[in-house]
Short mmCIF file of N, CA and C in Angstrom, two decimals:
data_model
loop_
_atom_site.label_atom_id
_atom_site.label_comp_id
_atom_site.label_asym_id
_atom_site.label_seq_id
_atom_site.Cartn_x
_atom_site.Cartn_y
_atom_site.Cartn_z
N ALA A 1 10.78 -12.34 22.89
CA ALA A 1 11.22 -11.12 23.48
C ALA A 1 11.70 -10.16 22.37
N VAL A 2 11.39 -8.87 22.57
CA VAL A 2 11.82 -7.84 21.61
C VAL A 2 12.74 -6.88 22.32
N CYS A 3 13.81 -6.49 21.70
CA CYS A 3 14.76 -5.58 22.31
C CYS A 3 14.75 -4.24 21.61
N TRP A 4 14.18 -3.22 22.33
CA TRP A 4 14.20 -1.85 21.84
C TRP A 4 15.06 -0.98 22.74
N ALA A 5 16.03 -1.62 23.46
CA ALA A 5 16.89 -0.88 24.34
C ALA A 5 17.62 0.24 23.62
N GLY A 6 17.49 1.47 24.16
CA GLY A 6 18.17 2.62 23.55
C GLY A 6 17.56 3.10 22.24
N ALA A 7 16.41 2.54 21.83
CA ALA A 7 15.82 2.94 20.55
C ALA A 7 15.14 4.29 20.61
N ASP A 8 15.05 4.98 19.48
CA ASP A 8 14.32 6.24 19.35
C ASP A 8 12.91 5.87 18.90
N LEU A 9 12.00 5.84 19.85
CA LEU A 9 10.60 5.51 19.58
C LEU A 9 9.71 6.73 19.81
N ARG A 10 10.24 7.93 19.57
CA ARG A 10 9.43 9.14 19.76
C ARG A 10 8.22 9.11 18.83
N ASP A 11 7.09 9.46 19.42
CA ASP A 11 5.81 9.53 18.66
C ASP A 11 5.34 8.22 18.11
N ALA A 12 5.91 7.10 18.53
CA ALA A 12 5.44 5.80 18.08
C ALA A 12 4.05 5.51 18.68
N ALA A 13 3.24 4.83 17.93
CA ALA A 13 1.90 4.46 18.38
C ALA A 13 1.75 2.92 18.43
N PHE A 14 1.50 2.40 19.59
CA PHE A 14 1.30 0.96 19.79
C PHE A 14 -0.16 0.76 20.12
N ALA A 15 -0.86 -0.04 19.37
CA ALA A 15 -2.28 -0.31 19.60
C ALA A 15 -2.53 -1.82 19.52
N HIS A 16 -3.17 -2.32 20.55
CA HIS A 16 -3.53 -3.78 20.56
C HIS A 16 -2.32 -4.71 20.45
N VAL A 17 -1.23 -4.29 21.06
CA VAL A 17 0.00 -5.08 20.99
C VAL A 17 0.10 -5.95 22.23
N ARG A 18 0.49 -7.21 22.05
CA ARG A 18 0.77 -8.14 23.16
C ARG A 18 2.25 -8.41 23.10
N LEU A 19 2.91 -8.03 24.18
CA LEU A 19 4.38 -8.13 24.24
C LEU A 19 4.79 -8.73 25.55
N GLY A 20 5.57 -9.80 25.49
CA GLY A 20 6.11 -10.40 26.68
C GLY A 20 7.64 -10.31 26.64
N GLU A 21 8.15 -9.83 27.77
CA GLU A 21 9.59 -9.69 27.94
C GLU A 21 10.25 -8.71 26.95
N GLY A 22 9.61 -7.60 26.65
CA GLY A 22 10.16 -6.58 25.83
C GLY A 22 11.15 -5.73 26.62
N ASP A 23 12.16 -5.19 25.98
CA ASP A 23 13.18 -4.40 26.67
C ASP A 23 13.14 -2.97 26.08
N PHE A 24 12.63 -2.02 26.84
CA PHE A 24 12.61 -0.61 26.46
C PHE A 24 13.66 0.17 27.22
N SER A 25 14.62 -0.45 27.87
CA SER A 25 15.64 0.21 28.71
C SER A 25 16.33 1.29 27.92
N GLY A 26 16.32 2.52 28.47
CA GLY A 26 17.03 3.64 27.82
C GLY A 26 16.39 4.15 26.54
N ALA A 27 15.24 3.63 26.21
CA ALA A 27 14.55 4.11 24.96
C ALA A 27 13.98 5.51 25.12
N ARG A 28 13.92 6.25 24.04
CA ARG A 28 13.29 7.57 24.04
C ARG A 28 11.87 7.37 23.60
N LEU A 29 10.90 7.56 24.49
CA LEU A 29 9.49 7.34 24.20
C LEU A 29 8.71 8.63 24.27
N HIS A 30 9.33 9.77 23.92
CA HIS A 30 8.65 11.06 23.95
C HIS A 30 7.40 11.02 23.05
N GLY A 31 6.23 11.29 23.63
CA GLY A 31 5.01 11.35 22.84
C GLY A 31 4.49 10.04 22.36
N ALA A 32 5.10 8.93 22.78
CA ALA A 32 4.62 7.61 22.34
C ALA A 32 3.31 7.28 23.03
N SER A 33 2.49 6.45 22.39
CA SER A 33 1.25 6.04 23.02
C SER A 33 1.11 4.51 22.94
N PHE A 34 0.64 3.97 24.03
CA PHE A 34 0.30 2.56 24.15
C PHE A 34 -1.18 2.46 24.47
N GLN A 35 -2.01 1.91 23.59
CA GLN A 35 -3.40 1.82 23.82
C GLN A 35 -3.88 0.37 23.62
N HIS A 36 -4.59 -0.08 24.68
CA HIS A 36 -5.15 -1.47 24.70
C HIS A 36 -4.03 -2.49 24.45
N CYS A 37 -2.93 -2.32 25.20
CA CYS A 37 -1.79 -3.23 25.02
C CYS A 37 -1.61 -4.13 26.26
N ALA A 38 -0.98 -5.22 26.06
CA ALA A 38 -0.60 -6.09 27.17
C ALA A 38 0.94 -6.18 27.12
N LEU A 39 1.56 -5.54 28.11
CA LEU A 39 3.00 -5.49 28.19
C LEU A 39 3.42 -6.25 29.44
N ARG A 40 3.73 -7.52 29.32
CA ARG A 40 4.02 -8.36 30.44
C ARG A 40 5.50 -8.64 30.54
N ARG A 41 6.01 -8.47 31.75
CA ARG A 41 7.41 -8.69 32.04
C ARG A 41 8.33 -7.85 31.16
N CYS A 42 7.94 -6.62 30.89
CA CYS A 42 8.72 -5.72 30.10
C CYS A 42 9.60 -4.83 31.01
N ARG A 43 10.73 -4.37 30.49
CA ARG A 43 11.66 -3.53 31.24
C ARG A 43 11.75 -2.16 30.57
N GLY A 44 11.78 -1.14 31.41
CA GLY A 44 11.88 0.19 30.84
C GLY A 44 12.81 1.07 31.68
N GLU A 45 13.78 0.45 32.34
CA GLU A 45 14.72 1.26 33.20
C GLU A 45 15.44 2.27 32.39
N GLY A 46 15.42 3.51 32.89
CA GLY A 46 16.10 4.59 32.22
C GLY A 46 15.45 5.10 30.94
N ALA A 47 14.25 4.65 30.67
CA ALA A 47 13.50 5.14 29.48
C ALA A 47 13.07 6.60 29.72
N ALA A 48 13.01 7.40 28.66
CA ALA A 48 12.54 8.77 28.72
C ALA A 48 11.06 8.76 28.39
N LEU A 49 10.22 8.98 29.39
CA LEU A 49 8.78 8.95 29.24
C LEU A 49 8.23 10.38 29.29
N ILE A 50 8.45 11.11 28.26
CA ILE A 50 8.03 12.52 28.13
C ILE A 50 6.76 12.58 27.31
N GLY A 51 5.62 12.87 27.99
CA GLY A 51 4.34 12.91 27.29
C GLY A 51 3.87 11.54 26.79
N THR A 52 4.40 10.50 27.38
CA THR A 52 4.04 9.11 26.99
C THR A 52 2.69 8.81 27.61
N VAL A 53 1.83 8.10 26.85
CA VAL A 53 0.49 7.73 27.31
C VAL A 53 0.31 6.24 27.30
N PHE A 54 -0.09 5.70 28.42
CA PHE A 54 -0.51 4.29 28.53
C PHE A 54 -1.98 4.31 28.81
N ARG A 55 -2.81 3.82 27.91
CA ARG A 55 -4.25 3.81 28.08
C ARG A 55 -4.82 2.44 27.90
N HIS A 56 -5.55 1.98 28.92
CA HIS A 56 -6.17 0.65 28.92
C HIS A 56 -5.11 -0.49 28.67
N CYS A 57 -4.01 -0.41 29.41
CA CYS A 57 -2.94 -1.37 29.22
C CYS A 57 -2.87 -2.31 30.43
N ARG A 58 -2.43 -3.53 30.19
CA ARG A 58 -2.09 -4.48 31.26
C ARG A 58 -0.56 -4.54 31.34
N LEU A 59 -0.02 -4.28 32.53
CA LEU A 59 1.40 -4.18 32.69
C LEU A 59 1.98 -5.16 33.78
N GLU A 60 1.43 -6.37 33.81
CA GLU A 60 1.82 -7.30 34.81
C GLU A 60 3.33 -7.65 34.68
N GLY A 61 4.01 -7.50 35.86
CA GLY A 61 5.42 -7.88 35.92
C GLY A 61 6.36 -6.96 35.21
N SER A 62 5.89 -5.84 34.73
CA SER A 62 6.78 -4.90 34.03
C SER A 62 7.38 -3.90 35.03
N HIS A 63 8.60 -3.43 34.67
CA HIS A 63 9.28 -2.48 35.52
C HIS A 63 9.67 -1.28 34.68
N TRP A 64 9.20 -0.08 35.09
CA TRP A 64 9.41 1.16 34.33
C TRP A 64 10.12 2.21 35.12
N ALA A 65 11.13 1.82 35.93
CA ALA A 65 11.91 2.82 36.67
C ALA A 65 12.55 3.73 35.59
N THR A 66 12.36 5.01 35.75
CA THR A 66 12.80 5.94 34.76
C THR A 66 13.59 7.08 35.37
N THR A 67 14.48 7.61 34.58
CA THR A 67 15.26 8.77 35.04
C THR A 67 14.64 10.09 34.54
N GLU A 68 13.73 9.97 33.57
CA GLU A 68 13.17 11.15 32.94
C GLU A 68 11.67 10.90 32.65
N ALA A 69 10.81 11.57 33.37
CA ALA A 69 9.37 11.42 33.11
C ALA A 69 8.73 12.79 33.34
N TRP A 70 7.88 13.15 32.40
CA TRP A 70 7.15 14.40 32.44
C TRP A 70 5.91 14.27 31.61
N ARG A 71 4.75 14.74 32.16
CA ARG A 71 3.47 14.61 31.47
C ARG A 71 3.15 13.20 31.11
N LEU A 72 3.56 12.26 31.91
CA LEU A 72 3.27 10.84 31.72
C LEU A 72 1.83 10.58 32.11
N GLN A 73 1.10 9.79 31.34
CA GLN A 73 -0.28 9.43 31.66
C GLN A 73 -0.44 7.95 31.68
N ALA A 74 -1.09 7.42 32.72
CA ALA A 74 -1.44 6.02 32.75
C ALA A 74 -2.96 5.99 33.10
N VAL A 75 -3.78 5.73 32.07
CA VAL A 75 -5.21 5.79 32.22
C VAL A 75 -5.83 4.40 32.14
N ASP A 76 -6.60 4.03 33.19
CA ASP A 76 -7.25 2.73 33.19
C ASP A 76 -6.32 1.57 32.90
N CYS A 77 -5.15 1.59 33.53
CA CYS A 77 -4.18 0.52 33.38
C CYS A 77 -4.22 -0.43 34.58
N SER A 78 -3.87 -1.65 34.35
CA SER A 78 -3.81 -2.61 35.43
C SER A 78 -2.44 -3.26 35.51
N GLY A 79 -2.10 -3.85 36.60
CA GLY A 79 -0.85 -4.48 36.76
C GLY A 79 -0.13 -4.03 38.02
N ASP A 80 0.87 -4.77 38.36
CA ASP A 80 1.58 -4.47 39.58
C ASP A 80 2.68 -3.45 39.43
N HIS A 81 3.06 -3.07 38.26
CA HIS A 81 4.17 -2.15 38.06
C HIS A 81 3.87 -1.16 36.93
N ALA A 82 2.86 -0.33 37.13
CA ALA A 82 2.55 0.72 36.17
C ALA A 82 3.65 1.75 36.19
N PRO A 83 3.86 2.50 35.10
CA PRO A 83 4.91 3.53 35.10
C PRO A 83 4.73 4.49 36.27
N ASP A 84 5.85 4.90 36.83
CA ASP A 84 5.87 5.74 38.02
C ASP A 84 5.46 7.19 37.64
N MET A 85 4.25 7.52 38.03
CA MET A 85 3.75 8.85 37.72
C MET A 85 4.34 9.93 38.65
N ALA A 86 5.01 9.54 39.69
CA ALA A 86 5.58 10.49 40.64
C ALA A 86 6.94 10.98 40.20
N ALA A 87 7.52 10.36 39.18
CA ALA A 87 8.88 10.76 38.76
C ALA A 87 8.87 12.14 38.10
#
């Protein structure tokens, strides 16, 4: 498990990452991109998803309840808990 709770991950680029039980709670993910990633059982409660892009990601068992989301994109993602695009 990796803990990025509260981290400043603005403009970070994640490609071909396999992560189980990662904690992104409260992290700032403005402009971050996740491409071809497997994020299983990850938490993102309260994360700021401003312009964040999830492309071709598997998100099984992940929870991304957020208080701040704008221009969020989830393209060709699978899983039971994709980021909430309605926020």
